[in-house]
Tab-separated table of C-alpha atoms in Angstrom:
chain	number	residue	atom	x	y	z
A	255	UNK	CA	-0.988	-9.375	13.578
A	256	UNK	CA	-2.061	-8.078	10.223
A	257	UNK	CA	-2.543	-10.800	7.683
A	258	UNK	CA	-2.309	-10.626	3.905
A	259	UNK	CA	-4.365	-12.669	1.489
A	260	UNK	CA	-4.068	-12.271	-2.198
A	261	UNK	CA	-7.019	-12.785	-4.452
A	262	UNK	CA	-6.715	-12.823	-8.180
A	263	UNK	CA	-9.936	-11.145	-9.281
A	264	UNK	CA	-9.637	-12.583	-12.740
A	265	UNK	CA	-7.050	-12.719	-15.445
A	266	UNK	CA	-7.691	-9.898	-17.858
A	267	UNK	CA	-6.863	-10.253	-21.516
A	268	UNK	CA	-3.183	-9.492	-21.937
A	269	UNK	CA	-2.723	-6.054	-23.452
A	270	UNK	CA	0.382	-5.317	-25.421
A	271	UNK	CA	2.443	-2.543	-23.881
A	272	UNK	CA	5.666	-1.576	-25.646
A	273	UNK	CA	7.979	0.044	-23.148
A	274	UNK	CA	9.537	2.380	-25.680
A	275	UNK	CA	6.140	3.913	-26.212
A	276	UNK	CA	5.597	4.579	-22.530
A	277	UNK	CA	8.135	7.380	-22.359
A	278	UNK	CA	9.695	5.769	-19.287
A	279	UNK	CA	13.476	5.578	-18.881
A	280	UNK	CA	13.063	2.358	-16.889
A	281	UNK	CA	13.653	-1.100	-18.337
A	282	UNK	CA	11.919	-4.360	-17.571
A	283	UNK	CA	13.071	-5.752	-14.239
A	284	UNK	CA	14.832	-9.074	-13.954
A	285	UNK	CA	11.985	-10.786	-12.151
A	286	UNK	CA	9.187	-9.404	-14.312
A	287	UNK	CA	7.751	-10.125	-17.705
A	288	UNK	CA	10.058	-9.475	-20.634
A	289	UNK	CA	9.016	-7.380	-23.588
A	290	UNK	CA	6.943	-4.953	-21.521
A	291	UNK	CA	3.651	-6.896	-21.646
A	292	UNK	CA	1.216	-5.835	-18.962
A	293	UNK	CA	0.403	-8.372	-16.283
A	294	UNK	CA	-2.984	-9.332	-14.934
A	295	UNK	CA	-4.798	-7.157	-12.440
A	296	UNK	CA	-4.794	-8.556	-8.925
A	297	UNK	CA	-6.155	-7.328	-5.631
A	298	UNK	CA	-3.787	-7.363	-2.663
A	299	UNK	CA	-4.535	-6.808	1.003
A	300	UNK	CA	-2.116	-4.644	2.970
A	301	UNK	CA	-2.176	-2.613	6.220
A	302	UNK	CA	-4.018	0.301	4.593
A	303	UNK	CA	-6.709	-1.821	2.917
A	304	UNK	CA	-7.217	-3.588	-0.403
A	305	UNK	CA	-5.806	-2.310	-3.682
A	306	UNK	CA	-6.118	-3.519	-7.252
A	307	UNK	CA	-2.786	-3.345	-9.044
A	308	UNK	CA	-1.381	-4.494	-12.364
A	309	UNK	CA	1.370	-7.076	-12.092
A	310	UNK	CA	4.889	-6.257	-13.238
A	311	UNK	CA	4.617	-2.457	-12.863
A	312	UNK	CA	7.166	-0.560	-14.944
A	313	UNK	CA	7.207	2.749	-13.030
A	314	UNK	CA	7.065	2.566	-9.240
A	315	UNK	CA	7.378	5.419	-6.759
A	316	UNK	CA	8.734	4.234	-3.405
A	317	UNK	CA	8.107	6.363	-0.310
A	318	UNK	CA	9.526	4.022	2.318
A	319	UNK	CA	13.131	2.908	2.749
A	320	UNK	CA	12.219	-0.544	4.062
A	321	UNK	CA	10.020	-1.083	1.021
A	322	UNK	CA	12.915	0.074	-1.152
A	323	UNK	CA	15.130	-2.475	0.599
A	324	UNK	CA	12.577	-5.192	-0.163
A	325	UNK	CA	12.174	-4.225	-3.825
A	326	UNK	CA	15.953	-4.096	-4.239
A	327	UNK	CA	16.268	-7.527	-2.612
A	328	UNK	CA	13.849	-8.923	-5.199
A	329	UNK	CA	16.074	-7.486	-7.964
A	330	UNK	CA	13.275	-5.206	-9.108
A	331	UNK	CA	15.124	-1.925	-8.699
A	332	UNK	CA	14.899	-1.096	-12.422
A	333	UNK	CA	11.212	-0.364	-11.902
A	334	UNK	CA	11.886	2.360	-9.314
A	335	UNK	CA	11.055	5.657	-11.007
A	336	UNK	CA	10.934	7.904	-7.935
A	337	UNK	CA	11.993	7.750	-4.290
A	338	UNK	CA	11.542	9.739	-1.119
A	339	UNK	CA	14.627	11.647	-0.039
A	340	UNK	CA	16.222	10.212	3.083
A	341	UNK	CA	19.206	8.587	4.708
A	342	UNK	CA	19.813	4.991	3.674
A	343	UNK	CA	22.382	2.242	4.279
A	344	UNK	CA	25.255	2.030	1.824
A	345	UNK	CA	23.699	-0.792	-0.203
A	346	UNK	CA	20.764	1.479	-1.123
A	347	UNK	CA	22.839	4.601	-1.795
A	348	UNK	CA	22.449	4.388	-5.572
A	349	UNK	CA	18.740	5.107	-5.219
A	350	UNK	CA	19.544	8.411	-3.483
A	351	UNK	CA	22.718	9.462	-5.289
A	352	UNK	CA	21.824	8.462	-8.850
A	353	UNK	CA	19.448	9.733	-11.502
A	354	UNK	CA	16.195	8.594	-9.900
A	355	UNK	CA	13.963	11.605	-9.119
A	356	UNK	CA	13.388	12.409	-5.445
A	357	UNK	CA	9.740	13.057	-4.652
A	358	UNK	CA	9.626	14.723	-1.266
A	359	UNK	CA	10.444	13.206	2.115
A	360	UNK	CA	9.300	10.099	3.969
A	361	UNK	CA	6.580	12.076	5.749
A	362	UNK	CA	5.824	14.754	3.158
A	363	UNK	CA	5.684	13.413	-0.404
A	364	UNK	CA	5.790	15.851	-3.307
A	365	UNK	CA	2.465	15.089	-4.988
A	366	UNK	CA	3.230	17.185	-8.074
A	367	UNK	CA	6.545	15.417	-8.642
A	368	UNK	CA	4.877	12.030	-8.243
A	369	UNK	CA	2.141	12.992	-10.707
A	370	UNK	CA	4.746	14.048	-13.275
A	371	UNK	CA	6.278	10.578	-13.139
A	372	UNK	CA	2.905	8.968	-13.861
A	373	UNK	CA	3.633	5.816	-11.809
A	374	UNK	CA	1.905	2.470	-12.252
A	375	UNK	CA	2.231	1.904	-8.505
A	376	UNK	CA	3.077	3.863	-5.354
A	377	UNK	CA	4.555	2.028	-2.380
A	378	UNK	CA	4.053	3.793	0.945
A	379	UNK	CA	5.177	2.947	4.469
A	380	UNK	CA	4.225	3.725	8.041
A	381	UNK	CA	5.457	7.316	7.924
A	382	UNK	CA	3.285	8.008	4.876
A	383	UNK	CA	0.098	6.482	6.278
A	384	UNK	CA	-1.849	9.723	6.660
A	385	UNK	CA	-1.430	10.780	3.034
A	386	UNK	CA	-2.268	7.457	1.381
A	387	UNK	CA	-5.768	8.679	0.386
A	388	UNK	CA	-4.143	11.550	-1.542
A	389	UNK	CA	-1.596	9.224	-3.143
A	390	UNK	CA	-4.381	6.909	-4.299
A	391	UNK	CA	-5.723	9.765	-6.418
A	392	UNK	CA	-2.504	9.606	-8.433
A	393	UNK	CA	-1.973	5.837	-8.762
A	394	UNK	CA	-2.747	2.543	-6.996
A	395	UNK	CA	-1.030	2.717	-3.610
A	396	UNK	CA	-0.012	-0.086	-1.272
A	397	UNK	CA	1.486	0.113	2.197
A	398	UNK	CA	4.479	-2.033	3.114
A	399	UNK	CA	5.215	-2.136	6.830
A	400	UNK	CA	5.713	-4.541	9.712
A	401	UNK	CA	4.743	-4.614	13.354
A	402	UNK	CA	8.088	-4.778	15.221
A	403	UNK	CA	6.397	-6.513	18.150
A	404	UNK	CA	5.361	-9.482	15.982
A	405	UNK	CA	7.425	-12.316	14.518
A	406	UNK	CA	9.649	-10.521	11.996
A	407	UNK	CA	9.930	-13.562	9.735
A	408	UNK	CA	6.155	-13.841	9.435
A	409	UNK	CA	5.889	-10.102	8.816
A	410	UNK	CA	8.662	-10.282	6.227
A	411	UNK	CA	7.043	-13.260	4.532
A	412	UNK	CA	3.754	-11.346	4.348
A	413	UNK	CA	5.333	-8.293	2.732
A	414	UNK	CA	7.598	-10.157	0.341
A	415	UNK	CA	4.785	-12.457	-0.739
A	416	UNK	CA	2.736	-9.409	-1.680
A	417	UNK	CA	5.597	-7.718	-3.527
A	418	UNK	CA	6.622	-10.994	-5.128
A	419	UNK	CA	3.151	-11.454	-6.564
A	420	UNK	CA	2.976	-7.870	-7.784
A	421	UNK	CA	6.367	-8.063	-9.505
A	422	UNK	CA	5.902	-11.690	-10.563
A	423	UNK	CA	8.970	-12.552	-8.520
A	424	UNK	CA	7.494	-15.164	-6.195
A	425	UNK	CA	10.552	-17.436	-6.298
A	426	UNK	CA	12.890	-14.589	-5.382
A	427	UNK	CA	10.606	-13.648	-2.484
A	428	UNK	CA	10.672	-17.204	-1.126
A	429	UNK	CA	14.449	-17.371	-1.434
A	430	UNK	CA	14.872	-14.094	0.448
A	431	UNK	CA	12.746	-15.304	3.349
A	432	UNK	CA	14.732	-18.546	3.577
A	433	UNK	CA	18.033	-16.656	3.568
A	434	UNK	CA	16.847	-14.379	6.367
A	435	UNK	CA	15.744	-17.405	8.400
A	436	UNK	CA	19.227	-18.893	8.063
A	437	UNK	CA	20.869	-15.620	9.143
A	438	UNK	CA	18.624	-15.460	12.209
A	439	UNK	CA	19.561	-18.983	13.217
A	440	UNK	CA	23.241	-18.033	12.957
A	441	UNK	CA	22.619	-15.001	15.176
A	442	UNK	CA	20.952	-17.115	17.852
A	443	UNK	CA	24.205	-18.984	18.306
A	444	UNK	CA	25.778	-15.833	19.766
A	445	UNK	CA	23.013	-15.121	22.248
A	446	UNK	CA	24.035	-17.703	24.819
A	447	UNK	CA	27.496	-16.189	25.253
A	448	UNK	CA	26.282	-12.591	25.551
A	449	UNK	CA	24.808	-12.934	29.041
A	450	UNK	CA	22.259	-10.424	30.302
A	451	UNK	CA	21.554	-7.846	27.616
A	452	UNK	CA	20.209	-4.301	27.604
A	453	UNK	CA	19.020	-2.594	24.417
A	454	UNK	CA	19.203	1.208	24.443
A	455	UNK	CA	18.552	4.084	22.094
A	456	UNK	CA	20.204	7.456	22.405
A	457	UNK	CA	18.622	10.673	21.175
A	458	UNK	CA	18.560	14.268	22.305
A	459	UNK	CA	21.056	13.474	25.055
A	460	UNK	CA	18.626	11.005	26.651
A	461	UNK	CA	18.453	7.227	26.628
A	462	UNK	CA	15.583	4.767	26.372
A	463	UNK	CA	15.505	1.029	27.070
A	464	UNK	CA	13.765	-1.570	24.922
A	465	UNK	CA	12.564	-4.914	26.216
A	466	UNK	CA	10.707	-7.777	24.536
A	467	UNK	CA	7.700	-6.452	22.653
A	468	UNK	CA	9.315	-3.083	21.938
A	469	UNK	CA	10.665	-1.583	18.732
A	470	UNK	CA	14.077	-3.216	19.038
A	471	UNK	CA	12.765	-6.129	21.086
A	472	UNK	CA	13.654	-8.627	18.365
A	473	UNK	CA	17.099	-8.750	19.934
A	474	UNK	CA	15.392	-10.673	22.732
A	475	UNK	CA	12.397	-12.319	21.078
A	476	UNK	CA	13.949	-13.316	17.747
A	477	UNK	CA	17.693	-13.437	18.309
A	478	UNK	CA	17.372	-14.899	21.798
A	479	UNK	CA	19.396	-12.496	23.966
A	480	UNK	CA	18.442	-12.560	27.657
A	481	UNK	CA	16.929	-9.278	28.948
A	482	UNK	CA	18.859	-7.634	31.770
A	483	UNK	CA	15.524	-6.346	33.107
A	484	UNK	CA	12.238	-8.187	32.553
A	485	UNK	CA	10.092	-5.198	33.543
A	486	UNK	CA	10.922	-2.706	30.791
A	487	UNK	CA	7.761	-1.090	29.467
A	488	UNK	CA	6.614	-2.346	26.064
A	489	UNK	CA	6.627	0.715	23.839
A	490	UNK	CA	7.464	1.618	20.264
A	491	UNK	CA	9.721	4.421	21.458
A	492	UNK	CA	11.060	2.545	24.464
A	493	UNK	CA	11.050	3.433	28.142
A	494	UNK	CA	12.996	6.548	29.074
A	495	UNK	CA	15.578	5.514	31.663
A	496	UNK	CA	18.387	7.034	33.668
A	497	UNK	CA	22.029	6.120	33.819
A	498	UNK	CA	21.332	4.869	37.350
A	499	UNK	CA	18.923	2.372	35.786
A	500	UNK	CA	21.671	1.126	33.469
A	501	UNK	CA	24.092	0.808	36.368
A	502	UNK	CA	21.606	-1.112	38.509
A	503	UNK	CA	20.671	-3.441	35.662
A	504	UNK	CA	24.396	-4.100	35.226
A	505	UNK	CA	24.081	-5.862	31.847
A	506	UNK	CA	26.848	-8.006	30.430
A	507	UNK	CA	26.104	-6.726	26.920
A	508	UNK	CA	24.614	-3.413	25.779
A	509	UNK	CA	23.298	-2.743	22.283
A	510	UNK	CA	22.826	0.921	21.339
A	511	UNK	CA	20.928	2.609	18.482
A	512	UNK	CA	21.836	6.277	17.913
A	513	UNK	CA	18.549	7.773	16.673
A	514	UNK	CA	20.066	11.232	16.191
A	515	UNK	CA	22.614	9.749	13.796
A	516	UNK	CA	19.818	7.942	11.948
A	517	UNK	CA	17.849	11.158	11.492
A	518	UNK	CA	20.917	13.280	10.741
A	519	UNK	CA	20.195	15.658	13.626
A	520	UNK	CA	22.636	18.552	13.348
A	521	UNK	CA	24.767	19.240	16.408
A	522	UNK	CA	23.501	16.143	18.233
A	523	UNK	CA	25.716	14.479	20.797
A	524	UNK	CA	26.874	11.074	19.524
A	525	UNK	CA	25.663	8.063	21.485
A	526	UNK	CA	29.233	7.164	22.419
A	527	UNK	CA	29.540	10.493	24.239
A	528	UNK	CA	26.126	10.209	25.864
A	529	UNK	CA	27.065	6.857	27.401
A	530	UNK	CA	30.553	7.986	28.363
A	531	UNK	CA	29.908	8.450	32.078
A	532	UNK	CA	30.935	6.801	35.326
A	533	UNK	CA	27.658	4.968	35.925
A	534	UNK	CA	27.768	3.211	32.572
A	535	UNK	CA	31.474	2.513	32.954
A	536	UNK	CA	30.701	0.502	36.107
A	537	UNK	CA	28.657	-2.066	34.186
A	538	UNK	CA	30.027	-5.455	33.204
A	539	UNK	CA	29.325	-4.547	29.572
A	540	UNK	CA	31.604	-1.507	29.699
A	541	UNK	CA	34.314	-3.237	31.662
A	542	UNK	CA	34.391	-6.123	29.190
A	543	UNK	CA	34.167	-3.874	26.122
A	544	UNK	CA	30.734	-5.214	25.205
A	545	UNK	CA	28.859	-1.997	24.386
A	546	UNK	CA	27.908	-2.478	20.753
A	547	UNK	CA	26.730	0.450	18.637
A	548	UNK	CA	24.335	-0.819	15.981
A	549	UNK	CA	23.993	0.673	12.511
A	550	UNK	CA	21.397	3.418	13.038
A	551	UNK	CA	20.079	3.504	9.475
A	552	UNK	CA	19.473	-0.239	9.424
A	553	UNK	CA	17.775	-0.416	12.815
A	554	UNK	CA	15.909	2.896	12.953
A	555	UNK	CA	15.183	3.883	9.349
A	556	UNK	CA	14.778	0.497	7.623
A	557	UNK	CA	13.784	-1.888	10.410
A	558	UNK	CA	12.500	-5.422	10.175
A	559	UNK	CA	10.421	-4.749	7.048
A	560	UNK	CA	13.523	-4.860	4.856
A	561	UNK	CA	14.929	-8.343	4.177
A	562	UNK	CA	18.459	-7.113	3.596
A	563	UNK	CA	18.245	-4.969	6.723
A	564	UNK	CA	16.998	-7.898	8.806
A	565	UNK	CA	19.910	-10.019	7.634
A	566	UNK	CA	22.292	-7.183	8.503
A	567	UNK	CA	20.717	-6.968	11.967
A	568	UNK	CA	21.324	-10.654	12.476
A	569	UNK	CA	24.971	-10.270	11.479
A	570	UNK	CA	25.458	-7.307	13.824
A	571	UNK	CA	24.106	-9.039	16.911
A	572	UNK	CA	26.031	-12.164	16.002
A	573	UNK	CA	29.222	-10.130	16.308
A	574	UNK	CA	28.456	-9.762	20.012
């Protein structure tokens, strides 16, 4: 698993920076320094390397929805000066529907628009990995992402610790991690009553299964639900399976992520229709009304990197 160590290269002399003179419409964030004074320069380690950044950045461009979730959770949203266009859960809708400039998509940032903002920091994610070298030419760029096959709490702690140090919001970062831990423990209480469990995604009219070690494997490894099949291939995109496979596995609970709905695929068949067939109806899960359709934006777009999303995941599986 990727590890993060933070080294303070040396406290620089504090330079006075009056926000009104910056030409930025943003205000100082709740967790940052008041009065607009620049923080010290620190070097942080992240999945894409090491980057020297100035603490308490006032203008941040965010190109990853999970990173946006994390920054919002730390109450640092006032610093967001540009975002990638994309579908988000309701609690992040203001960042898409408000006055914050949109700077391209998750995979194709608009470099000119980002340059016009003149950000102090750019926060990228996994989908932006290939263009990080180009982004670094504009402003210091960090990558916030998590390996879904690793312990999500450790991954979350790593990311929030980094962001907490950058925004001088270390206490808020610690509190978020503790809250997520508590939500996960609550979710585990539901696992014992769910019986054998199958996790599926639906997209393009096809279905894939996810076991421990896969993209949605935290349902088993973190929340404690028993796999209906121990031999599902470990894969980020899951193992393509047939409806016969689902019938033979005969799970007592089925969780479903509709990836077409997450991506906004026009004309796509909803997951409920894809699974509406006789083979699936024969399963214990269907007969006992235990096919649970998970929020696609939370599970597919945000994922375990976002603290608020991870808490929402825990609440959803707990409802099983």
